[in-house]
Amino acid sequence: MQSLAPSLLLLALLTHPAHADCRTVSVTANGLPVTGIEDMALDAARNQAVLSAYDRRAGTMGGLYLLNLRSLDAPAVAAIPLATGLRPAGIDLRVEPDGARSLLAISRQEDGSATVERYRLDGATLTHQDTTAGPLLCRANDVAFLNGERFLFTSSHGGCGWGAVIQDNVLGGRHGFVGLVENDHARVLVDGIGFANGLLPDPSHDRLTVAATREEALLVYPLSDPQAPPRRIAVPGGPDNLTMAPDGRLLVALHPSPVRLALHRYGWPGGAAAPTRVAAVGPAGTEILLDEDGRRFSAATVALSWNGRLIVGSVTAPGLLVCGEVASGATGSSAPAGPPATR
């Protein structure tokens, strides 16, 4: 048995998550805690990120917030409210050719419908520009710019009512889809997805990556021909939001246990915590960067990197989880990714 000890030790070192040095950071806005930061969009050039947050378990309204990332060394940071009284979901940031910032945000309504709101971000001022509405958006989950006018969105289910939820969540159907909005009109671009979640278009490589949460896979479509059969990449958990690293790898927030996530999400018995897992996916395979039981920070839904740190948000947890050295940066937005910054 002694001869096995060095090999077992080496295996443990090689398989241990790379980001064990993590700490929670409290985020407040107007003196109140910000909980449920489900999605983030990074503006690396300005060292800031837009946060999409609302406390789903408490049923309170949330909003969009601007965070100075240089403040993350502190145990508590203050974010600037950009838009409040919302139930936002997926967001995306675009740097326009003139340097202006455009923002898309999915906004969920009390009647169960959803809209996509377009804004202009000037400094710390968010100006509403347009609303896209329609029946195809009722289960909208994430959103991504294609260019200055067109954008994509995911729909987790194929319909608006509880019947569509039961058909997929209980009976195992795959009716999620990716939609395209152009000229203020929405249409289905590709369907048959088991809970379509995060998405990331990459025109420079003619690919569209979609997180199929219930399939525990990333689906990679040719962006120029999304009707073509996708390439499937199996991942160790249900993928949520996606961000891209400069080396071409994807940072993926994963849900290792759908059952524990559901118990936690709805506050049911046995749901005190849900695991948090983050992976980097690339041509060489999948690297687990963070793998925790959720007692410190539950149910991660998004991860991005900035200045050598991994920044993680959750659909339920308060604040953020900030971890140490990151091998490669990620934008989390449609803005061009630059090389990783140094501390």
PDB file of C-alpha atoms in Angstrom, residues 4-179:
ATOM      1  CA  LEU A   4       0.530   3.611  -3.973  1.00  0.00           C
ATOM      2  CA  ALA A   5       0.747   6.649  -1.699  1.00  0.00           C
ATOM      3  CA  PRO A   6       2.827   8.917  -4.012  1.00  0.00           C
ATOM      4  CA  SER A   7       0.566   8.089  -6.971  1.00  0.00           C
ATOM      5  CA  LEU A   8      -2.587   8.795  -4.982  1.00  0.00           C
ATOM      6  CA  LEU A   9      -1.136  12.080  -3.753  1.00  0.00           C
ATOM      7  CA  LEU A  10      -0.235  13.138  -7.298  1.00  0.00           C
ATOM      8  CA  LEU A  11      -3.730  12.225  -8.514  1.00  0.00           C
ATOM      9  CA  ALA A  12      -5.281  14.314  -5.744  1.00  0.00           C
ATOM     10  CA  LEU A  13      -3.114  17.296  -6.650  1.00  0.00           C
ATOM     11  CA  LEU A  14      -3.940  17.017 -10.347  1.00  0.00           C
ATOM     12  CA  THR A  15      -7.684  16.665  -9.863  1.00  0.00           C
ATOM     13  CA  HIS A  16      -8.139  19.220  -7.084  1.00  0.00           C
ATOM     14  CA  PRO A  17     -10.080  22.249  -8.329  1.00  0.00           C
ATOM     15  CA  ALA A  18      -7.759  25.075  -9.330  1.00  0.00           C
ATOM     16  CA  HIS A  19      -9.659  27.771  -7.431  1.00  0.00           C
ATOM     17  CA  ALA A  20      -9.715  26.636  -3.822  1.00  0.00           C
ATOM     18  CA  ASP A  21      -8.778  30.132  -2.568  1.00  0.00           C
ATOM     19  CA  CYS A  22     -12.244  31.702  -2.530  1.00  0.00           C
ATOM     20  CA  ARG A  23     -14.124  34.135  -0.330  1.00  0.00           C
ATOM     21  CA  THR A  24     -17.619  35.541  -0.279  1.00  0.00           C
ATOM     22  CA  VAL A  25     -18.107  39.241  -0.900  1.00  0.00           C
ATOM     23  CA  SER A  26     -21.211  41.061   0.295  1.00  0.00           C
ATOM     24  CA  VAL A  27     -22.800  43.329  -2.328  1.00  0.00           C
ATOM     25  CA  THR A  28     -25.171  46.129  -1.361  1.00  0.00           C
ATOM     26  CA  ALA A  29     -27.060  48.830  -3.259  1.00  0.00           C
ATOM     27  CA  ASN A  30     -28.509  51.834  -1.448  1.00  0.00           C
ATOM     28  CA  GLY A  31     -27.542  50.080   1.774  1.00  0.00           C
ATOM     29  CA  LEU A  32     -29.595  46.950   1.026  1.00  0.00           C
ATOM     30  CA  PRO A  33     -28.111  43.511   0.240  1.00  0.00           C
ATOM     31  CA  VAL A  34     -28.123  42.338  -3.362  1.00  0.00           C
ATOM     32  CA  THR A  35     -29.170  38.685  -3.546  1.00  0.00           C
ATOM     33  CA  GLY A  36     -29.553  36.358  -6.504  1.00  0.00           C
ATOM     34  CA  ILE A  37     -26.944  37.739  -8.934  1.00  0.00           C
ATOM     35  CA  GLU A  38     -27.927  35.284 -11.632  1.00  0.00           C
ATOM     36  CA  ASP A  39     -25.993  36.845 -14.522  1.00  0.00           C
ATOM     37  CA  MET A  40     -23.187  39.341 -15.060  1.00  0.00           C
ATOM     38  CA  ALA A  41     -21.808  41.215 -18.057  1.00  0.00           C
ATOM     39  CA  LEU A  42     -18.205  42.363 -17.887  1.00  0.00           C
ATOM     40  CA  ASP A  43     -16.923  45.649 -19.281  1.00  0.00           C
ATOM     41  CA  ALA A  44     -13.218  44.872 -18.939  1.00  0.00           C
ATOM     42  CA  ALA A  45     -12.039  48.148 -20.464  1.00  0.00           C
ATOM     43  CA  ARG A  46     -13.791  50.051 -17.683  1.00  0.00           C
ATOM     44  CA  ASN A  47     -13.058  47.519 -14.906  1.00  0.00           C
ATOM     45  CA  GLN A  48     -16.737  47.139 -14.151  1.00  0.00           C
ATOM     46  CA  ALA A  49     -19.603  44.692 -14.525  1.00  0.00           C
ATOM     47  CA  VAL A  50     -23.362  44.950 -14.814  1.00  0.00           C
ATOM     48  CA  LEU A  51     -25.182  42.629 -12.420  1.00  0.00           C
ATOM     49  CA  SER A  52     -28.637  41.112 -12.991  1.00  0.00           C
ATOM     50  CA  ALA A  53     -30.202  40.211  -9.664  1.00  0.00           C
ATOM     51  CA  TYR A  54     -33.385  39.572  -7.755  1.00  0.00           C
ATOM     52  CA  ASP A  55     -34.221  37.426  -4.759  1.00  0.00           C
ATOM     53  CA  ARG A  56     -36.464  34.753  -6.254  1.00  0.00           C
ATOM     54  CA  ARG A  57     -37.021  32.824  -3.054  1.00  0.00           C
ATOM     55  CA  ALA A  58     -38.138  35.952  -1.178  1.00  0.00           C
ATOM     56  CA  GLY A  59     -40.250  37.096  -4.129  1.00  0.00           C
ATOM     57  CA  THR A  60     -38.857  40.625  -3.949  1.00  0.00           C
ATOM     58  CA  MET A  61     -38.063  42.858  -6.888  1.00  0.00           C
ATOM     59  CA  GLY A  62     -34.467  43.385  -7.965  1.00  0.00           C
ATOM     60  CA  GLY A  63     -32.746  45.196 -10.764  1.00  0.00           C
ATOM     61  CA  LEU A  64     -29.620  45.943 -12.737  1.00  0.00           C
ATOM     62  CA  TYR A  65     -26.569  47.182 -10.876  1.00  0.00           C
ATOM     63  CA  LEU A  66     -23.145  48.557 -11.806  1.00  0.00           C
ATOM     64  CA  LEU A  67     -20.173  47.189  -9.862  1.00  0.00           C
ATOM     65  CA  ASN A  68     -16.652  48.622  -9.781  1.00  0.00           C
ATOM     66  CA  LEU A  69     -14.584  45.435  -9.872  1.00  0.00           C
ATOM     67  CA  ARG A  70     -11.571  47.167  -8.365  1.00  0.00           C
ATOM     68  CA  SER A  71     -13.508  47.255  -5.092  1.00  0.00           C
ATOM     69  CA  LEU A  72     -13.609  43.458  -4.804  1.00  0.00           C
ATOM     70  CA  ASP A  73     -10.610  43.303  -2.458  1.00  0.00           C
ATOM     71  CA  ALA A  74     -12.962  44.444   0.315  1.00  0.00           C
ATOM     72  CA  PRO A  75     -15.264  41.998   2.134  1.00  0.00           C
ATOM     73  CA  ALA A  76     -18.250  44.224   1.297  1.00  0.00           C
ATOM     74  CA  VAL A  77     -18.779  46.365  -1.797  1.00  0.00           C
ATOM     75  CA  ALA A  78     -21.441  48.842  -2.887  1.00  0.00           C
ATOM     76  CA  ALA A  79     -22.999  48.616  -6.343  1.00  0.00           C
ATOM     77  CA  ILE A  80     -24.776  51.454  -8.134  1.00  0.00           C
ATOM     78  CA  PRO A  81     -28.454  50.823  -8.950  1.00  0.00           C
ATOM     79  CA  LEU A  82     -29.030  51.304 -12.675  1.00  0.00           C
ATOM     80  CA  ALA A  83     -32.648  50.120 -12.903  1.00  0.00           C
ATOM     81  CA  THR A  84     -34.766  48.823 -10.020  1.00  0.00           C
ATOM     82  CA  GLY A  85     -38.215  47.297  -9.590  1.00  0.00           C
ATOM     83  CA  LEU A  86     -37.375  44.533 -12.076  1.00  0.00           C
ATOM     84  CA  ARG A  87     -37.118  40.762 -12.165  1.00  0.00           C
ATOM     85  CA  PRO A  88     -34.215  40.499 -14.586  1.00  0.00           C
ATOM     86  CA  ALA A  89     -32.708  37.286 -15.936  1.00  0.00           C
ATOM     87  CA  GLY A  90     -30.032  36.995 -18.642  1.00  0.00           C
ATOM     88  CA  ILE A  91     -28.186  40.112 -19.796  1.00  0.00           C
ATOM     89  CA  ASP A  92     -25.629  41.008 -22.461  1.00  0.00           C
ATOM     90  CA  LEU A  93     -23.361  44.004 -22.992  1.00  0.00           C
ATOM     91  CA  ARG A  94     -22.159  45.298 -26.354  1.00  0.00           C
ATOM     92  CA  VAL A  95     -19.503  47.889 -27.064  1.00  0.00           C
ATOM     93  CA  GLU A  96     -20.713  49.857 -30.083  1.00  0.00           C
ATOM     94  CA  PRO A  97     -18.304  51.068 -32.817  1.00  0.00           C
ATOM     95  CA  ASP A  98     -18.471  54.614 -31.393  1.00  0.00           C
ATOM     96  CA  GLY A  99     -17.542  53.333 -27.922  1.00  0.00           C
ATOM     97  CA  ALA A 100     -21.060  53.548 -26.507  1.00  0.00           C
ATOM     98  CA  ARG A 101     -22.358  50.673 -24.392  1.00  0.00           C
ATOM     99  CA  SER A 102     -25.610  48.883 -25.186  1.00  0.00           C
ATOM    100  CA  LEU A 103     -27.266  46.488 -22.763  1.00  0.00           C
ATOM    101  CA  LEU A 104     -29.951  43.838 -23.260  1.00  0.00           C
ATOM    102  CA  ALA A 105     -31.850  42.418 -20.291  1.00  0.00           C
ATOM    103  CA  ILE A 106     -34.639  39.876 -20.008  1.00  0.00           C
ATOM    104  CA  SER A 107     -37.324  41.233 -17.693  1.00  0.00           C
ATOM    105  CA  ARG A 108     -39.862  38.831 -16.216  1.00  0.00           C
ATOM    106  CA  GLN A 109     -43.353  40.113 -15.487  1.00  0.00           C
ATOM    107  CA  GLU A 110     -45.819  39.268 -12.716  1.00  0.00           C
ATOM    108  CA  ASP A 111     -48.246  37.674 -15.199  1.00  0.00           C
ATOM    109  CA  GLY A 112     -45.638  35.094 -16.250  1.00  0.00           C
ATOM    110  CA  SER A 113     -44.643  36.803 -19.476  1.00  0.00           C
ATOM    111  CA  ALA A 114     -41.241  38.291 -20.250  1.00  0.00           C
ATOM    112  CA  THR A 115     -39.822  41.086 -22.368  1.00  0.00           C
ATOM    113  CA  VAL A 116     -36.369  42.020 -23.589  1.00  0.00           C
ATOM    114  CA  GLU A 117     -35.362  45.543 -22.646  1.00  0.00           C
ATOM    115  CA  ARG A 118     -32.672  47.466 -24.490  1.00  0.00           C
ATOM    116  CA  TYR A 119     -30.701  50.208 -22.759  1.00  0.00           C
ATOM    117  CA  ARG A 120     -27.839  52.592 -23.343  1.00  0.00           C
ATOM    118  CA  LEU A 121     -25.259  52.804 -20.564  1.00  0.00           C
ATOM    119  CA  ASP A 122     -23.467  56.140 -20.171  1.00  0.00           C
ATOM    120  CA  GLY A 123     -21.206  56.117 -17.147  1.00  0.00           C
ATOM    121  CA  ALA A 124     -23.546  55.183 -14.307  1.00  0.00           C
ATOM    122  CA  THR A 125     -26.690  56.274 -16.173  1.00  0.00           C
ATOM    123  CA  LEU A 126     -28.880  53.666 -17.837  1.00  0.00           C
ATOM    124  CA  THR A 127     -31.322  54.975 -20.446  1.00  0.00           C
ATOM    125  CA  HIS A 128     -34.137  52.771 -21.692  1.00  0.00           C
ATOM    126  CA  GLN A 129     -34.364  52.606 -25.488  1.00  0.00           C
ATOM    127  CA  ASP A 130     -36.707  49.821 -26.566  1.00  0.00           C
ATOM    128  CA  THR A 131     -38.907  46.902 -25.457  1.00  0.00           C
ATOM    129  CA  THR A 132     -39.344  43.658 -27.390  1.00  0.00           C
ATOM    130  CA  ALA A 133     -42.428  41.648 -26.410  1.00  0.00           C
ATOM    131  CA  GLY A 134     -44.328  38.652 -27.754  1.00  0.00           C
ATOM    132  CA  PRO A 135     -45.528  35.143 -26.905  1.00  0.00           C
ATOM    133  CA  LEU A 136     -42.224  33.508 -27.879  1.00  0.00           C
ATOM    134  CA  LEU A 137     -40.497  35.411 -25.082  1.00  0.00           C
ATOM    135  CA  CYS A 138     -42.629  34.103 -22.206  1.00  0.00           C
ATOM    136  CA  ARG A 139     -39.953  31.618 -21.079  1.00  0.00           C
ATOM    137  CA  ALA A 140     -36.958  33.694 -22.177  1.00  0.00           C
ATOM    138  CA  ASN A 141     -33.851  32.844 -20.194  1.00  0.00           C
ATOM    139  CA  ASP A 142     -30.722  34.377 -21.727  1.00  0.00           C
ATOM    140  CA  VAL A 143     -30.012  36.946 -24.411  1.00  0.00           C
ATOM    141  CA  ALA A 144     -27.050  37.822 -26.652  1.00  0.00           C
ATOM    142  CA  PHE A 145     -26.335  40.466 -29.274  1.00  0.00           C
ATOM    143  CA  LEU A 146     -25.601  39.353 -32.829  1.00  0.00           C
ATOM    144  CA  ASN A 147     -24.917  42.894 -33.978  1.00  0.00           C
ATOM    145  CA  GLY A 148     -26.218  46.362 -33.271  1.00  0.00           C
ATOM    146  CA  GLU A 149     -29.777  45.477 -34.326  1.00  0.00           C
ATOM    147  CA  ARG A 150     -30.284  41.716 -34.084  1.00  0.00           C
ATOM    148  CA  PHE A 151     -30.106  39.528 -31.012  1.00  0.00           C
ATOM    149  CA  LEU A 152     -30.648  35.943 -29.925  1.00  0.00           C
ATOM    150  CA  PHE A 153     -32.482  34.612 -26.897  1.00  0.00           C
ATOM    151  CA  THR A 154     -33.078  31.223 -25.320  1.00  0.00           C
ATOM    152  CA  SER A 155     -36.405  29.871 -24.139  1.00  0.00           C
ATOM    153  CA  SER A 156     -36.198  27.178 -21.475  1.00  0.00           C
ATOM    154  CA  HIS A 157     -39.531  25.638 -22.509  1.00  0.00           C
ATOM    155  CA  GLY A 158     -41.657  25.464 -25.611  1.00  0.00           C
ATOM    156  CA  GLY A 159     -44.726  27.232 -24.221  1.00  0.00           C
ATOM    157  CA  CYS A 160     -46.009  29.698 -21.663  1.00  0.00           C
ATOM    158  CA  GLY A 161     -48.304  27.722 -19.354  1.00  0.00           C
ATOM    159  CA  TRP A 162     -47.700  25.146 -16.639  1.00  0.00           C
ATOM    160  CA  GLY A 163     -48.476  22.423 -19.144  1.00  0.00           C
ATOM    161  CA  ALA A 164     -45.272  23.242 -21.006  1.00  0.00           C
ATOM    162  CA  VAL A 165     -43.314  23.139 -17.747  1.00  0.00           C
ATOM    163  CA  ILE A 166     -44.743  19.744 -16.773  1.00  0.00           C
ATOM    164  CA  GLN A 167     -44.154  18.365 -20.239  1.00  0.00           C
ATOM    165  CA  ASP A 168     -40.436  19.154 -20.048  1.00  0.00           C
ATOM    166  CA  ASN A 169     -39.579  19.174 -16.344  1.00  0.00           C
ATOM    167  CA  VAL A 170     -41.624  16.131 -15.342  1.00  0.00           C
ATOM    168  CA  LEU A 171     -42.052  14.128 -18.531  1.00  0.00           C
ATOM    169  CA  GLY A 172     -38.565  14.806 -19.916  1.00  0.00           C
ATOM    170  CA  GLY A 173     -39.554  16.670 -23.069  1.00  0.00           C
ATOM    171  CA  ARG A 174     -37.111  18.787 -25.031  1.00  0.00           C
ATOM    172  CA  HIS A 175     -38.971  21.817 -26.291  1.00  0.00           C
ATOM    173  CA  GLY A 176     -36.585  24.642 -25.398  1.00  0.00           C
ATOM    174  CA  PHE A 177     -35.366  26.761 -28.276  1.00  0.00           C
ATOM    175  CA  VAL A 178     -33.173  29.602 -29.468  1.00  0.00           C
ATOM    176  CA  GLY A 179     -35.003  32.578 -30.923  1.00  0.00           C
TER     177      GLY A 179
END
